PDB file of C-alpha atoms in Angstrom:
ATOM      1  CA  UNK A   1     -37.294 230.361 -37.645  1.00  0.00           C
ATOM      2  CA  UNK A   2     -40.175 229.210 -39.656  1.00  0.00           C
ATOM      3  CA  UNK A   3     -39.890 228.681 -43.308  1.00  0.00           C
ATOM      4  CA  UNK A   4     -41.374 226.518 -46.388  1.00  0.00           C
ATOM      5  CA  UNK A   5     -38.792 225.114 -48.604  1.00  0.00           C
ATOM      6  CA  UNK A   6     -40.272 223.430 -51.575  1.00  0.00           C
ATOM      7  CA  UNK A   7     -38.540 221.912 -54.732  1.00  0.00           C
ATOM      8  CA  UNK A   8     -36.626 224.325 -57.427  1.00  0.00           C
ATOM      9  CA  UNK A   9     -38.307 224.800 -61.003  1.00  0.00           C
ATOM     10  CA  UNK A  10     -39.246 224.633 -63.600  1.00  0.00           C
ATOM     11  CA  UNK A  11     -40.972 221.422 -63.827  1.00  0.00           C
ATOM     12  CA  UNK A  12     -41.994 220.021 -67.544  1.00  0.00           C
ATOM     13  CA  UNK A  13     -43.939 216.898 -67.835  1.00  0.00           C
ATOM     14  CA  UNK A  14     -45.722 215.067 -70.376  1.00  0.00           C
ATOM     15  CA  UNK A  15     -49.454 215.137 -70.233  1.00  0.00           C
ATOM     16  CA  UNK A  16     -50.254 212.044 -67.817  1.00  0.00           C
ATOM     17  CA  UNK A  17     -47.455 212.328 -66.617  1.00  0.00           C
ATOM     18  CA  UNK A  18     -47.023 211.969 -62.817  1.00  0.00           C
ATOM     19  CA  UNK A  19     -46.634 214.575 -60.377  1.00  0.00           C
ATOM     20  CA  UNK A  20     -44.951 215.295 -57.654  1.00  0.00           C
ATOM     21  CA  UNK A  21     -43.235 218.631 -55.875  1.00  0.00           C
ATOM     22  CA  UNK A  22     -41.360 218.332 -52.526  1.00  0.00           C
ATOM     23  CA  UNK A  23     -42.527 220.472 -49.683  1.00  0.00           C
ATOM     24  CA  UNK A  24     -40.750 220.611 -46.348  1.00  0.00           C
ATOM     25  CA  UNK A  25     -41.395 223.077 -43.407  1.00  0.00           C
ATOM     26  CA  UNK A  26     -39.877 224.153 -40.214  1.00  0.00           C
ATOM     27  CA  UNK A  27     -42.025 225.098 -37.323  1.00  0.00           C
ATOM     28  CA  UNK A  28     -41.986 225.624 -33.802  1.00  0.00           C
ATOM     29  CA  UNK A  29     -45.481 225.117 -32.978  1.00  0.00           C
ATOM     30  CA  UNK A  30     -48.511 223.030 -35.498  1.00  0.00           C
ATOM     31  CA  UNK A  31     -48.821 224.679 -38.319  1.00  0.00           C
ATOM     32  CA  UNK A  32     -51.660 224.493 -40.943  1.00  0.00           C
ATOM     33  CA  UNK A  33     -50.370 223.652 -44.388  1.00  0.00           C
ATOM     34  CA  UNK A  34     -51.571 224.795 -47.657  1.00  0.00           C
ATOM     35  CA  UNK A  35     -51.100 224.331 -51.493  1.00  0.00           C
ATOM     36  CA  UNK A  36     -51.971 227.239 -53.868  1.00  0.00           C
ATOM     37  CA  UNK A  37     -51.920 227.621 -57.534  1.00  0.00           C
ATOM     38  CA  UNK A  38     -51.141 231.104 -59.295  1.00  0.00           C
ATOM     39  CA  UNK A  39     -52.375 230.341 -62.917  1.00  0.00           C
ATOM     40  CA  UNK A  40     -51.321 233.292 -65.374  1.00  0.00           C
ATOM     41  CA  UNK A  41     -51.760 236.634 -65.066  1.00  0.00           C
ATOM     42  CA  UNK A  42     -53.966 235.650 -61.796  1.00  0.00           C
ATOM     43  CA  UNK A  43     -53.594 235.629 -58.118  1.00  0.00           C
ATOM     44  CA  UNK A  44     -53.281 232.878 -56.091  1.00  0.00           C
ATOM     45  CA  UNK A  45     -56.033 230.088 -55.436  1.00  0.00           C
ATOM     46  CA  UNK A  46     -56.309 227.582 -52.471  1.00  0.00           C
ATOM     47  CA  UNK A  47     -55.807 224.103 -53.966  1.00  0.00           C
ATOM     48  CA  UNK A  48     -55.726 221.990 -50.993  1.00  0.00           C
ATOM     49  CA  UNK A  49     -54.590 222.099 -47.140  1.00  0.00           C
ATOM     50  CA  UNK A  50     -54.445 220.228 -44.075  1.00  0.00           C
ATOM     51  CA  UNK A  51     -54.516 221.107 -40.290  1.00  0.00           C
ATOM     52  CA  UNK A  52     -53.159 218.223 -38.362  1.00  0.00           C
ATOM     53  CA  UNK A  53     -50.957 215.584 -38.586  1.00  0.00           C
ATOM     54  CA  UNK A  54     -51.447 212.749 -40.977  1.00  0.00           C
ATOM     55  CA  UNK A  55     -54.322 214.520 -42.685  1.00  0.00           C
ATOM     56  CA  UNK A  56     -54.343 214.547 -46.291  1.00  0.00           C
ATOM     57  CA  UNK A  57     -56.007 217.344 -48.585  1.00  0.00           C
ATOM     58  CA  UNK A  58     -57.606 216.740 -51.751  1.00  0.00           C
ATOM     59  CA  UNK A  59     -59.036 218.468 -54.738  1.00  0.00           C
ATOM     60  CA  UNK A  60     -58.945 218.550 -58.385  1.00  0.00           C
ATOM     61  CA  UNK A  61     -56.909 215.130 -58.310  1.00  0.00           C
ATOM     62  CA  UNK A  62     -54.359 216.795 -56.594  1.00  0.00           C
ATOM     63  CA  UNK A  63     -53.296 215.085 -53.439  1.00  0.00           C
ATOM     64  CA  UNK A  64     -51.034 216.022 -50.419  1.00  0.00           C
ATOM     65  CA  UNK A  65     -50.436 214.509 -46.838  1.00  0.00           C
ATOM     66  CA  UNK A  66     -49.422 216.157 -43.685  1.00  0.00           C
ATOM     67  CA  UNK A  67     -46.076 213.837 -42.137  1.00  0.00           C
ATOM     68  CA  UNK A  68     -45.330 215.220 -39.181  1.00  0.00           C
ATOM     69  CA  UNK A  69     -42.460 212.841 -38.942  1.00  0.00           C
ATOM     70  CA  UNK A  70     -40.740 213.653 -41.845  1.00  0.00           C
ATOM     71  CA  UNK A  71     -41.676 217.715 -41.554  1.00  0.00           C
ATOM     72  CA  UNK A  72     -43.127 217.280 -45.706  1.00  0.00           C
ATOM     73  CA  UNK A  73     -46.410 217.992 -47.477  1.00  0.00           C
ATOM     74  CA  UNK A  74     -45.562 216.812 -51.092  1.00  0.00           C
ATOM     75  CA  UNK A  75     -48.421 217.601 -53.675  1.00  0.00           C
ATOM     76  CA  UNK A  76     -48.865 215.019 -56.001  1.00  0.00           C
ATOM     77  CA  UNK A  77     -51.478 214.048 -59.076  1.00  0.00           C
ATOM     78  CA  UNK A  78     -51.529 210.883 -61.011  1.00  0.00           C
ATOM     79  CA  UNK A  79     -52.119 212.159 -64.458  1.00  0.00           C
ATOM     80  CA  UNK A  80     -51.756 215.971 -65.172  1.00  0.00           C
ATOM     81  CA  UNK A  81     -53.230 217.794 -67.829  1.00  0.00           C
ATOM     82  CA  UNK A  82     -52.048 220.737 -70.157  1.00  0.00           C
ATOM     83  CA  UNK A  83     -54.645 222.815 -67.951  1.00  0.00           C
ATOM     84  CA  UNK A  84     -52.598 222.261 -64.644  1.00  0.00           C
ATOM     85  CA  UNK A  85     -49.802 224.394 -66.000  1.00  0.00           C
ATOM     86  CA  UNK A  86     -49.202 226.870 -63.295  1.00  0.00           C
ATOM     87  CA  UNK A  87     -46.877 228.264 -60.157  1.00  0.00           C
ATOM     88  CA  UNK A  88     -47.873 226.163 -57.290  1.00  0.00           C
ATOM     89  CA  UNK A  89     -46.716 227.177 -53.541  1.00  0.00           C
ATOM     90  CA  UNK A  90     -46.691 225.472 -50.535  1.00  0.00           C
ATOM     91  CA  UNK A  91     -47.490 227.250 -47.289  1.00  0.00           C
ATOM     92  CA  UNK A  92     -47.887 227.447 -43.558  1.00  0.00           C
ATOM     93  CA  UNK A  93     -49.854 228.982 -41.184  1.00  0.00           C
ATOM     94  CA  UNK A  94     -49.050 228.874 -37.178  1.00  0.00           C
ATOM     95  CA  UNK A  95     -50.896 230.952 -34.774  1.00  0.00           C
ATOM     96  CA  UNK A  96     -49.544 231.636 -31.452  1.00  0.00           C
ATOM     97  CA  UNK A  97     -50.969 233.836 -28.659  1.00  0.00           C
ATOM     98  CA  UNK A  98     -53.823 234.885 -31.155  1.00  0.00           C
ATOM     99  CA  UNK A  99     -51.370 236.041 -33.825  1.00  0.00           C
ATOM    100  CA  UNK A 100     -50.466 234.554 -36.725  1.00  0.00           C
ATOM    101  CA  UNK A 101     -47.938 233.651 -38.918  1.00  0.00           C
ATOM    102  CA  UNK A 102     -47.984 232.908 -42.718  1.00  0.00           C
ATOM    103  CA  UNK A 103     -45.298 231.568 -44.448  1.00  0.00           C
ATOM    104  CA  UNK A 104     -44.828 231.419 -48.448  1.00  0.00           C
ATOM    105  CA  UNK A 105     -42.195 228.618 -50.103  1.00  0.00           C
ATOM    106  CA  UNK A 106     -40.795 230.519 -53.534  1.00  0.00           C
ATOM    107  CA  UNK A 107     -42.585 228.604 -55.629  1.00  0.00           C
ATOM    108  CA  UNK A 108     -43.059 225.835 -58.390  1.00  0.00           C
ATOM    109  CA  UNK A 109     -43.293 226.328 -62.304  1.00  0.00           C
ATOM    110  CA  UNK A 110     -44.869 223.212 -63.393  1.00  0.00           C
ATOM    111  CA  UNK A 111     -45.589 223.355 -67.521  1.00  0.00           C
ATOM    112  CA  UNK A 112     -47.603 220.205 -68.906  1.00  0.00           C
ATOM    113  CA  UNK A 113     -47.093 219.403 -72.565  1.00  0.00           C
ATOM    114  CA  UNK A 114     -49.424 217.801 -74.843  1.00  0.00           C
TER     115      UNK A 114
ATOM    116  CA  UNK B   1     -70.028 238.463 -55.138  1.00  0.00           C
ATOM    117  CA  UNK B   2     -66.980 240.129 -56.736  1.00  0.00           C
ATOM    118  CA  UNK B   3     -65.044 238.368 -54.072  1.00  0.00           C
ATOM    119  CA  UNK B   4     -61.008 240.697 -53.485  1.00  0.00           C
ATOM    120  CA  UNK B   5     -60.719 243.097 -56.063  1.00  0.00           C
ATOM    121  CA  UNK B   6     -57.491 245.097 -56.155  1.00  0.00           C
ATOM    122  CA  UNK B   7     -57.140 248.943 -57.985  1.00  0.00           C
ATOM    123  CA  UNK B   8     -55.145 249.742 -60.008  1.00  0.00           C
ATOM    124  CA  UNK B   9     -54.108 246.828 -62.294  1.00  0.00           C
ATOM    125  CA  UNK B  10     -51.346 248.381 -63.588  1.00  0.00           C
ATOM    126  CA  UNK B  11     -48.957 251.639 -62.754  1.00  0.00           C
ATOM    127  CA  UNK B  12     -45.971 253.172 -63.594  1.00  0.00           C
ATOM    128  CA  UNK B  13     -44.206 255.543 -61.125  1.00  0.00           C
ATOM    129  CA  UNK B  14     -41.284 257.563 -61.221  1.00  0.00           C
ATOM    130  CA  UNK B  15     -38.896 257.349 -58.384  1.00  0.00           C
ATOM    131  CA  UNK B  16     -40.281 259.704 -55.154  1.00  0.00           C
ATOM    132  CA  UNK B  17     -44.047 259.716 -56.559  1.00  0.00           C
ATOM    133  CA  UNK B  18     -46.512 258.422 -54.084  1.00  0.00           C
ATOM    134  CA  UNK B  19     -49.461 255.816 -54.696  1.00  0.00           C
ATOM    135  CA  UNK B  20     -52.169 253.926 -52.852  1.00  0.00           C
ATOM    136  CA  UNK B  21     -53.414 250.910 -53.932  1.00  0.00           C
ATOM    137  CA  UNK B  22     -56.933 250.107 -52.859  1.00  0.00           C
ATOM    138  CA  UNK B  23     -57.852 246.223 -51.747  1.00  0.00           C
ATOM    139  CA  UNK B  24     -61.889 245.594 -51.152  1.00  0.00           C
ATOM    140  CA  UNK B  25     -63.473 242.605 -50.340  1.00  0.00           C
ATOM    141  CA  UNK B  26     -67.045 241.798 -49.797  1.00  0.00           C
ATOM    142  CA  UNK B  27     -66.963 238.296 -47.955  1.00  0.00           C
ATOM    143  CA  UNK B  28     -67.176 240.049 -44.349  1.00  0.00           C
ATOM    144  CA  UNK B  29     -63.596 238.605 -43.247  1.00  0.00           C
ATOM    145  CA  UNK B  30     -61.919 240.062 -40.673  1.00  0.00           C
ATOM    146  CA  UNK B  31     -58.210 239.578 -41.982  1.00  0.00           C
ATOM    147  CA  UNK B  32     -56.954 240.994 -44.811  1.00  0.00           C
ATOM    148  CA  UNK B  33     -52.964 241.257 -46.236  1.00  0.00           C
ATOM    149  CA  UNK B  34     -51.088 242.804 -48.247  1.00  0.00           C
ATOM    150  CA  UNK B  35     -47.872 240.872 -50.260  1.00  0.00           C
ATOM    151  CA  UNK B  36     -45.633 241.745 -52.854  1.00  0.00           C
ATOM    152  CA  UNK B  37     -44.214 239.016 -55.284  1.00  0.00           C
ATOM    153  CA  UNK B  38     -41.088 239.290 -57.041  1.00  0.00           C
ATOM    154  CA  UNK B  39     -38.928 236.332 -59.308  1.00  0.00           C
ATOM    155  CA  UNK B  40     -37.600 233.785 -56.970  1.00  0.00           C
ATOM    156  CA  UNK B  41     -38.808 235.205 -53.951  1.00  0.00           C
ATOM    157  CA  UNK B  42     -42.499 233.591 -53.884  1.00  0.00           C
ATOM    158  CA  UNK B  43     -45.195 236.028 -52.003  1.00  0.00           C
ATOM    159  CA  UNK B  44     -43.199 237.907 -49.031  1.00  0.00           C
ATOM    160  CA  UNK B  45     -46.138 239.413 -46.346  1.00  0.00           C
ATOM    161  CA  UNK B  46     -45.668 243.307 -46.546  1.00  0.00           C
ATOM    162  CA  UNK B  47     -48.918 244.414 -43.712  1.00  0.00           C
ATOM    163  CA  UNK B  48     -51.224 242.954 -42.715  1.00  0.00           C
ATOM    164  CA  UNK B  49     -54.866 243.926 -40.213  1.00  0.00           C
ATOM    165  CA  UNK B  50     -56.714 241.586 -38.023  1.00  0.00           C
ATOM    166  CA  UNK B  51     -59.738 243.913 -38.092  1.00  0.00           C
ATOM    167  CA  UNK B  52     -61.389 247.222 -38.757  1.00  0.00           C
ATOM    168  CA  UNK B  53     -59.361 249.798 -37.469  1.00  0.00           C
ATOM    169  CA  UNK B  54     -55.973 247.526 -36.924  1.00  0.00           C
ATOM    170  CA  UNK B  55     -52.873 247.078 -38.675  1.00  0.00           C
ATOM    171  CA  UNK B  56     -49.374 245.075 -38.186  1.00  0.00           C
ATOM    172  CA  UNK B  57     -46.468 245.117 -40.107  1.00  0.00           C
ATOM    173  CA  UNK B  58     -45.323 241.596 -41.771  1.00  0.00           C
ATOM    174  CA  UNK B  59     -41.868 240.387 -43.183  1.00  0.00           C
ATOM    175  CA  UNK B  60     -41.032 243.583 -45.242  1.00  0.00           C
ATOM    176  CA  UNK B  61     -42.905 246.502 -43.973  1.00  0.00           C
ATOM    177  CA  UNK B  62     -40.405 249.348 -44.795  1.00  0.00           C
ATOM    178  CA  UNK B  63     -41.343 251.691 -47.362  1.00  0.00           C
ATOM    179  CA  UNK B  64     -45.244 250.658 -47.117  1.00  0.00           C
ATOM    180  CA  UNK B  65     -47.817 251.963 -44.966  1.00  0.00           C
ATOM    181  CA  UNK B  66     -51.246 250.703 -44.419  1.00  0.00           C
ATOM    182  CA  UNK B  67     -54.795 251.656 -43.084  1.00  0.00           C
ATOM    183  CA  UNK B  68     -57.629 250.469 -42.689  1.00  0.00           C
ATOM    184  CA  UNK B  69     -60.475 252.195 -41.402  1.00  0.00           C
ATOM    185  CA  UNK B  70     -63.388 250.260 -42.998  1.00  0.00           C
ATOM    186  CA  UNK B  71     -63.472 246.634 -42.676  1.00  0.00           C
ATOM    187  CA  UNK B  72     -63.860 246.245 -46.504  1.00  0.00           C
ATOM    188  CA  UNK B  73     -61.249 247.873 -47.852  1.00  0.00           C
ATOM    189  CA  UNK B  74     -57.077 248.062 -46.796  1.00  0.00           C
ATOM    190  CA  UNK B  75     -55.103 250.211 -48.358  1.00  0.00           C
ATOM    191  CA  UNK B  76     -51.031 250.352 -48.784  1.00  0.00           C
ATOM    192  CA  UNK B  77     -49.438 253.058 -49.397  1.00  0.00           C
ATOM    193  CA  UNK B  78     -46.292 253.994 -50.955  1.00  0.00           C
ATOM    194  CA  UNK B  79     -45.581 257.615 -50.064  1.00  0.00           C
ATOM    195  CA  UNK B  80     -42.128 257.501 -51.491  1.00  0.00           C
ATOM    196  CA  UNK B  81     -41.665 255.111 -54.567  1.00  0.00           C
ATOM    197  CA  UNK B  82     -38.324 253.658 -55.243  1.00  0.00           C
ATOM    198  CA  UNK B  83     -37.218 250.689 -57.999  1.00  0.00           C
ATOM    199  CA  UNK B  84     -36.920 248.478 -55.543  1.00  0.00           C
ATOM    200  CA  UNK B  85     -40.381 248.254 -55.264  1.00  0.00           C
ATOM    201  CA  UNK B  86     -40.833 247.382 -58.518  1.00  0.00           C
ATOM    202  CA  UNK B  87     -43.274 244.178 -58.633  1.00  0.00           C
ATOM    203  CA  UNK B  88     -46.223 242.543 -58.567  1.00  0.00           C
ATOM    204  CA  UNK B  89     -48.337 243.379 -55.463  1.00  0.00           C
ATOM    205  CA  UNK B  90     -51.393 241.440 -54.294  1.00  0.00           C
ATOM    206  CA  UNK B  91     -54.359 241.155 -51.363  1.00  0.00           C
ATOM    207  CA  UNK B  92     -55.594 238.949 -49.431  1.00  0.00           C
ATOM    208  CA  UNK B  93     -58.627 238.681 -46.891  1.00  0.00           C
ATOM    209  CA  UNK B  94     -59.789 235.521 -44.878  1.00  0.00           C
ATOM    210  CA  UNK B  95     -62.410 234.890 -42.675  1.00  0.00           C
ATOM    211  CA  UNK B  96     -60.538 233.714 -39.221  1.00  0.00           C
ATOM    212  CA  UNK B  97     -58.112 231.849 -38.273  1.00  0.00           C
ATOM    213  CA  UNK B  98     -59.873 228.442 -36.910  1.00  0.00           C
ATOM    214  CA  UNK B  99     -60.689 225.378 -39.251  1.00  0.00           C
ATOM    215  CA  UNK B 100     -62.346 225.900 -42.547  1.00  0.00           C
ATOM    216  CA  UNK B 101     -62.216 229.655 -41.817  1.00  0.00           C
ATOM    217  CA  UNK B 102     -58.318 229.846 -42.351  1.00  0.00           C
ATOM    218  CA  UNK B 103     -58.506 230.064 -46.031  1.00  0.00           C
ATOM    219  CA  UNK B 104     -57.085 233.562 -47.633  1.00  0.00           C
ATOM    220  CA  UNK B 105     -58.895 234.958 -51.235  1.00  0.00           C
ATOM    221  CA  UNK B 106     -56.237 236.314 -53.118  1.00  0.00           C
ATOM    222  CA  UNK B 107     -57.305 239.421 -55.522  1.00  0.00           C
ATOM    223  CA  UNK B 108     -55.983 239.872 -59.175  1.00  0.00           C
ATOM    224  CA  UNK B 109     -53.134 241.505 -58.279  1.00  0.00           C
ATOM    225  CA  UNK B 110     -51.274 245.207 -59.087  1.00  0.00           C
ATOM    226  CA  UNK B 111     -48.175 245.541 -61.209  1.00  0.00           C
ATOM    227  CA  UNK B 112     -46.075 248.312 -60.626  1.00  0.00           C
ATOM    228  CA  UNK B 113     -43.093 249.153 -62.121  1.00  0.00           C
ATOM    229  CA  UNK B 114     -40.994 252.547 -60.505  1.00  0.00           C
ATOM    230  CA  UNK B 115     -38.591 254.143 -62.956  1.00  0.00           C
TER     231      UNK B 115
END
């Protein structure tokens, strides 16, 4: 079936440090792909996505690039800051026959240190 | 705008009490969900509507029942609570499903804990 698998936590880095968390999917049709960022004691904000192959999202310095070939949407950042401490969790979205299907990975503890 | 607001914030129940929480959103949008959080388990779809007047159950339905029979507001209902639905519960509305639309607003979120 469909599913998000994205890279076990907690992740501690260094501030300007750089990032990056693992995000592979399974799908049987073309799904959309999202990163979102739970910050604490909040709910859940749309960071980036992408809706096709070989697209990348963007925002926030926060990159992350739709490979169809290799099933992945990694999020990555040069140089985080103490302020990017959060939960981050990748995502898909497929729509079929006008429904729709959302898929959650478990989640990404990053912690930035000054 | 006040965007997805969720009521309450907080709530304790005691095992076989029955809640609603109460979801409203005023951005217009068409979908709205309902999820549930818990450690490890990242957000796990629990109902969700495609419209005023529609609703269809997600991953983990049982327990939960929904309604929504204004387009701003979807409401989940536990009618009898158990520990296991102990956690952290939150919306979610979106305008469509196309493009730019295909974006969900998550509210605050609701803890409840069920002794």
């Amino acid at each position: 079936g469909d599913s998000v698998t994205q890279m076990e936590g907690p992740v501690t880095l260094s501030e300007e440090a750089f990032l990056t968390i693992n995000c592979t999917y399974t799908a049987t049709g073309y799904p959309s792909l999202f990163w979102y960022v739970q910050y604490p004691g909040e709910g859940l904000q749309l960071l980036l996505k992408a809706t096709k192959a070989d697209d990348k999202g963007s925002n926030k310095g926060f990159e992350a690039t739709y490979r169809k070939e290799t099933t992945s949407f990694h999020l990555e950042k040069g140089s985080v800051q103490v302020s990017d401490s959060a939960v981050y969790f990748c995502a898909l979205s497929i729509t079929q026959g006008g429904s729709e299907k959302l898929v959650f990975g478990k989640g990404t503890k990053l912690t930035v240190n000054p | 705008n006040a965007g997805v607001t969720q009521t309450p914030k907080f709530r304790v129940l005691k095992t076989g009490q029955s809640m609603t929480l109460l979801c409203a959103q005023d951005m217009n949008h068409e979908y709205m969900y309902w999820y549930r959080q818990d450690p490890g388990m990242g957000l796990r779809l629990i109902h969700y509507s495609v419209g005023e007047g529609t609703t269809a159950k997600g991953e983990v339905p049982d327990g939960y029942n929904v309604s929504r029979l204004k387009k701003q507001n979807f409401l989940l209902g536990l009618e009898s609570a158990a520990p296991s639905q102990t956690s952290v519960y939150f919306c979610a509305s979106k305008k469509g499903l196309a493009g730019w639309y295909n974006e969900q607003f998550f509210g605050p979120g609701t803890r409840l804990t069920v002794l």
